[in-house]
Amino acid sequence: MKRIRVSAAIIIQEGKVYATRRGKGEWAGFWEFPGGKQEEGENGEEAAVREIREELGIIICIDSHFCTVEYQYPGFFLLMDCYLSHIKEGHPALTEHSEARWLSFDELEGVEWLPPDRIVAERLRKAL
């Protein structure tokens, strides 16, 4: 079974969490914490910073590792490293997603998350 390792940024600003909605593909319409695949020779933090720069055009600072989620999709096994972070520079601009929202911690359960991101959202609500 194929294994894919990704990094996701849990961007927090003024007590709200940044969530993005997929605009295309099999999971279009579902919400996620932005991020993407870790490249060869890259650690999780580096991947999160690079992916956010590419996807949203902003520079983030990683504050800490929050959790790693494992999830079995039908065609692959996902390992998702999630990092608490904040915006260092810029304003998010969508290049790959159809929508984005700043959600309060109470609003995290009100969107339709991708399955592994739902796990992260539940852990986040309990932790913060």
PDB file of C-alpha atoms in Angstrom:
ATOM      1  CA  MET A   1       0.000   0.000   0.000  1.00  0.00           C
ATOM      2  CA  LYS A   2       1.277   3.426  -0.952  1.00  0.00           C
ATOM      3  CA  ARG A   3       2.204   5.713   1.981  1.00  0.00           C
ATOM      4  CA  ILE A   4       2.024   9.488   1.664  1.00  0.00           C
ATOM      5  CA  ARG A   5       3.416  11.887   4.261  1.00  0.00           C
ATOM      6  CA  VAL A   6       2.048  15.421   4.315  1.00  0.00           C
ATOM      7  CA  SER A   7       2.376  18.507   6.485  1.00  0.00           C
ATOM      8  CA  ALA A   8      -0.550  20.700   7.481  1.00  0.00           C
ATOM      9  CA  ALA A   9      -0.452  24.150   9.033  1.00  0.00           C
ATOM     10  CA  ILE A  10      -2.925  25.035  11.746  1.00  0.00           C
ATOM     11  CA  ILE A  11      -2.689  28.790  11.282  1.00  0.00           C
ATOM     12  CA  ILE A  12      -4.046  30.656  14.287  1.00  0.00           C
ATOM     13  CA  GLN A  13      -4.577  34.390  14.368  1.00  0.00           C
ATOM     14  CA  GLU A  14      -6.625  36.452  16.826  1.00  0.00           C
ATOM     15  CA  GLY A  15      -8.194  33.327  18.305  1.00  0.00           C
ATOM     16  CA  LYS A  16      -9.332  31.904  14.959  1.00  0.00           C
ATOM     17  CA  VAL A  17      -8.107  29.033  12.798  1.00  0.00           C
ATOM     18  CA  TYR A  18      -7.623  29.259   9.031  1.00  0.00           C
ATOM     19  CA  ALA A  19      -9.403  26.558   7.039  1.00  0.00           C
ATOM     20  CA  THR A  20      -9.458  26.039   3.276  1.00  0.00           C
ATOM     21  CA  ARG A  21     -11.997  24.293   1.047  1.00  0.00           C
ATOM     22  CA  ARG A  22     -10.887  22.057  -1.787  1.00  0.00           C
ATOM     23  CA  GLY A  23     -11.996  23.311  -5.182  1.00  0.00           C
ATOM     24  CA  LYS A  24     -11.326  20.276  -7.351  1.00  0.00           C
ATOM     25  CA  GLY A  25     -10.693  16.561  -7.359  1.00  0.00           C
ATOM     26  CA  GLU A  26     -12.377  13.669  -5.634  1.00  0.00           C
ATOM     27  CA  TRP A  27     -12.681  15.551  -2.336  1.00  0.00           C
ATOM     28  CA  ALA A  28     -13.839  18.897  -3.793  1.00  0.00           C
ATOM     29  CA  GLY A  29     -15.991  20.829  -1.343  1.00  0.00           C
ATOM     30  CA  PHE A  30     -14.404  19.348   1.774  1.00  0.00           C
ATOM     31  CA  TRP A  31     -12.481  21.527   4.220  1.00  0.00           C
ATOM     32  CA  GLU A  32      -8.885  21.017   5.314  1.00  0.00           C
ATOM     33  CA  PHE A  33      -5.992  22.593   7.115  1.00  0.00           C
ATOM     34  CA  PRO A  34      -3.746  23.842   4.283  1.00  0.00           C
ATOM     35  CA  GLY A  35      -0.535  22.066   3.441  1.00  0.00           C
ATOM     36  CA  GLY A  36       0.737  19.286   1.220  1.00  0.00           C
ATOM     37  CA  LYS A  37       3.207  16.507   0.513  1.00  0.00           C
ATOM     38  CA  GLN A  38       6.624  16.453   2.084  1.00  0.00           C
ATOM     39  CA  GLU A  39       9.352  16.376  -0.555  1.00  0.00           C
ATOM     40  CA  GLU A  40      12.499  14.266  -0.516  1.00  0.00           C
ATOM     41  CA  GLY A  41      14.992  15.536   2.082  1.00  0.00           C
ATOM     42  CA  GLU A  42      12.480  17.918   3.645  1.00  0.00           C
ATOM     43  CA  ASN A  43      11.293  17.725   7.245  1.00  0.00           C
ATOM     44  CA  GLY A  44       7.691  18.324   8.257  1.00  0.00           C
ATOM     45  CA  GLU A  45       8.160  21.928   9.326  1.00  0.00           C
ATOM     46  CA  GLU A  46       9.989  22.842   6.114  1.00  0.00           C
ATOM     47  CA  ALA A  47       7.222  21.229   4.056  1.00  0.00           C
ATOM     48  CA  ALA A  48       4.499  23.144   5.905  1.00  0.00           C
ATOM     49  CA  VAL A  49       6.265  26.489   5.386  1.00  0.00           C
ATOM     50  CA  ARG A  50       6.922  25.756   1.682  1.00  0.00           C
ATOM     51  CA  GLU A  51       3.409  24.493   0.971  1.00  0.00           C
ATOM     52  CA  ILE A  52       1.770  27.494   2.628  1.00  0.00           C
ATOM     53  CA  ARG A  53       4.023  29.866   0.697  1.00  0.00           C
ATOM     54  CA  GLU A  54       3.079  28.084  -2.562  1.00  0.00           C
ATOM     55  CA  GLU A  55      -0.655  27.678  -1.837  1.00  0.00           C
ATOM     56  CA  LEU A  56      -1.457  30.911  -0.005  1.00  0.00           C
ATOM     57  CA  GLY A  57       1.416  33.275  -0.802  1.00  0.00           C
ATOM     58  CA  ILE A  58       2.253  33.922   2.854  1.00  0.00           C
ATOM     59  CA  ILE A  59       5.162  33.213   5.176  1.00  0.00           C
ATOM     60  CA  ILE A  60       4.301  31.348   8.374  1.00  0.00           C
ATOM     61  CA  CYS A  61       6.266  30.622  11.530  1.00  0.00           C
ATOM     62  CA  ILE A  62       5.899  27.189  13.053  1.00  0.00           C
ATOM     63  CA  ASP A  63       5.154  27.439  16.767  1.00  0.00           C
ATOM     64  CA  SER A  64       5.036  23.723  17.607  1.00  0.00           C
ATOM     65  CA  HIS A  65       4.143  20.253  16.417  1.00  0.00           C
ATOM     66  CA  PHE A  66       0.509  19.628  17.367  1.00  0.00           C
ATOM     67  CA  CYS A  67      -0.131  16.030  16.281  1.00  0.00           C
ATOM     68  CA  THR A  68       0.422  13.397  13.628  1.00  0.00           C
ATOM     69  CA  VAL A  69      -2.678  11.735  12.228  1.00  0.00           C
ATOM     70  CA  GLU A  70      -2.709   8.399  10.447  1.00  0.00           C
ATOM     71  CA  TYR A  71      -5.598   7.686   8.086  1.00  0.00           C
ATOM     72  CA  GLN A  72      -6.299   4.856   5.658  1.00  0.00           C
ATOM     73  CA  TYR A  73      -7.810   6.115   2.406  1.00  0.00           C
ATOM     74  CA  PRO A  74      -9.001   3.495  -0.123  1.00  0.00           C
ATOM     75  CA  GLY A  75      -5.874   3.866  -2.294  1.00  0.00           C
ATOM     76  CA  PHE A  76      -3.171   4.944   0.149  1.00  0.00           C
ATOM     77  CA  PHE A  77      -2.137   5.347   3.775  1.00  0.00           C
ATOM     78  CA  LEU A  78      -1.757   8.964   4.944  1.00  0.00           C
ATOM     79  CA  LEU A  79       0.555  10.308   7.637  1.00  0.00           C
ATOM     80  CA  MET A  80      -0.239  13.960   8.320  1.00  0.00           C
ATOM     81  CA  ASP A  81       2.062  16.029  10.542  1.00  0.00           C
ATOM     82  CA  CYS A  82       0.170  19.057  11.876  1.00  0.00           C
ATOM     83  CA  TYR A  83       1.858  22.216  13.128  1.00  0.00           C
ATOM     84  CA  LEU A  84       0.494  25.134  15.126  1.00  0.00           C
ATOM     85  CA  SER A  85       1.644  28.263  13.336  1.00  0.00           C
ATOM     86  CA  HIS A  86       1.030  31.945  12.771  1.00  0.00           C
ATOM     87  CA  ILE A  87       1.398  34.346   9.866  1.00  0.00           C
ATOM     88  CA  LYS A  88       4.738  36.113   9.814  1.00  0.00           C
ATOM     89  CA  GLU A  89       4.268  37.985   6.557  1.00  0.00           C
ATOM     90  CA  GLY A  90       1.526  38.562   3.992  1.00  0.00           C
ATOM     91  CA  HIS A  91      -2.192  38.004   3.576  1.00  0.00           C
ATOM     92  CA  PRO A  92      -3.571  34.648   2.398  1.00  0.00           C
ATOM     93  CA  ALA A  93      -4.542  34.494  -1.292  1.00  0.00           C
ATOM     94  CA  LEU A  94      -6.250  31.384  -2.650  1.00  0.00           C
ATOM     95  CA  THR A  95      -4.517  29.702  -5.587  1.00  0.00           C
ATOM     96  CA  GLU A  96      -5.662  26.088  -5.180  1.00  0.00           C
ATOM     97  CA  HIS A  97      -8.721  26.285  -2.944  1.00  0.00           C
ATOM     98  CA  SER A  98     -12.248  27.495  -3.692  1.00  0.00           C
ATOM     99  CA  GLU A  99     -12.852  29.173  -0.341  1.00  0.00           C
ATOM    100  CA  ALA A 100     -11.249  29.944   3.002  1.00  0.00           C
ATOM    101  CA  ARG A 101     -12.565  30.928   6.416  1.00  0.00           C
ATOM    102  CA  TRP A 102     -11.231  32.028   9.762  1.00  0.00           C
ATOM    103  CA  LEU A 103     -13.084  29.757  12.213  1.00  0.00           C
ATOM    104  CA  SER A 104     -13.449  30.182  15.953  1.00  0.00           C
ATOM    105  CA  PHE A 105     -12.709  27.055  17.948  1.00  0.00           C
ATOM    106  CA  ASP A 106     -16.457  26.571  18.445  1.00  0.00           C
ATOM    107  CA  GLU A 107     -17.018  26.724  14.675  1.00  0.00           C
ATOM    108  CA  LEU A 108     -14.569  23.903  13.926  1.00  0.00           C
ATOM    109  CA  GLU A 109     -17.330  21.301  14.087  1.00  0.00           C
ATOM    110  CA  GLY A 110     -19.541  23.267  11.702  1.00  0.00           C
ATOM    111  CA  VAL A 111     -17.732  22.486   8.432  1.00  0.00           C
ATOM    112  CA  GLU A 112     -17.400  19.259   6.470  1.00  0.00           C
ATOM    113  CA  TRP A 113     -13.754  18.295   6.980  1.00  0.00           C
ATOM    114  CA  LEU A 114     -11.728  15.736   5.087  1.00  0.00           C
ATOM    115  CA  PRO A 115     -11.626  12.642   7.334  1.00  0.00           C
ATOM    116  CA  PRO A 116      -8.084  13.122   8.743  1.00  0.00           C
ATOM    117  CA  ASP A 117      -8.642  16.870   9.179  1.00  0.00           C
ATOM    118  CA  ARG A 118     -11.815  16.116  11.166  1.00  0.00           C
ATOM    119  CA  ILE A 119      -9.631  14.201  13.631  1.00  0.00           C
ATOM    120  CA  VAL A 120      -7.300  17.213  13.926  1.00  0.00           C
ATOM    121  CA  ALA A 121     -10.218  19.635  14.370  1.00  0.00           C
ATOM    122  CA  GLU A 122     -11.641  17.484  17.191  1.00  0.00           C
ATOM    123  CA  ARG A 123      -8.252  17.322  18.934  1.00  0.00           C
ATOM    124  CA  LEU A 124      -7.815  21.057  18.498  1.00  0.00           C
ATOM    125  CA  ARG A 125     -11.189  21.862  20.055  1.00  0.00           C
ATOM    126  CA  LYS A 126     -10.346  19.699  23.083  1.00  0.00           C
ATOM    127  CA  ALA A 127      -6.820  21.063  23.479  1.00  0.00           C
ATOM    128  CA  LEU A 128      -7.410  24.794  23.123  1.00  0.00           C
TER     129      LEU A 128
END
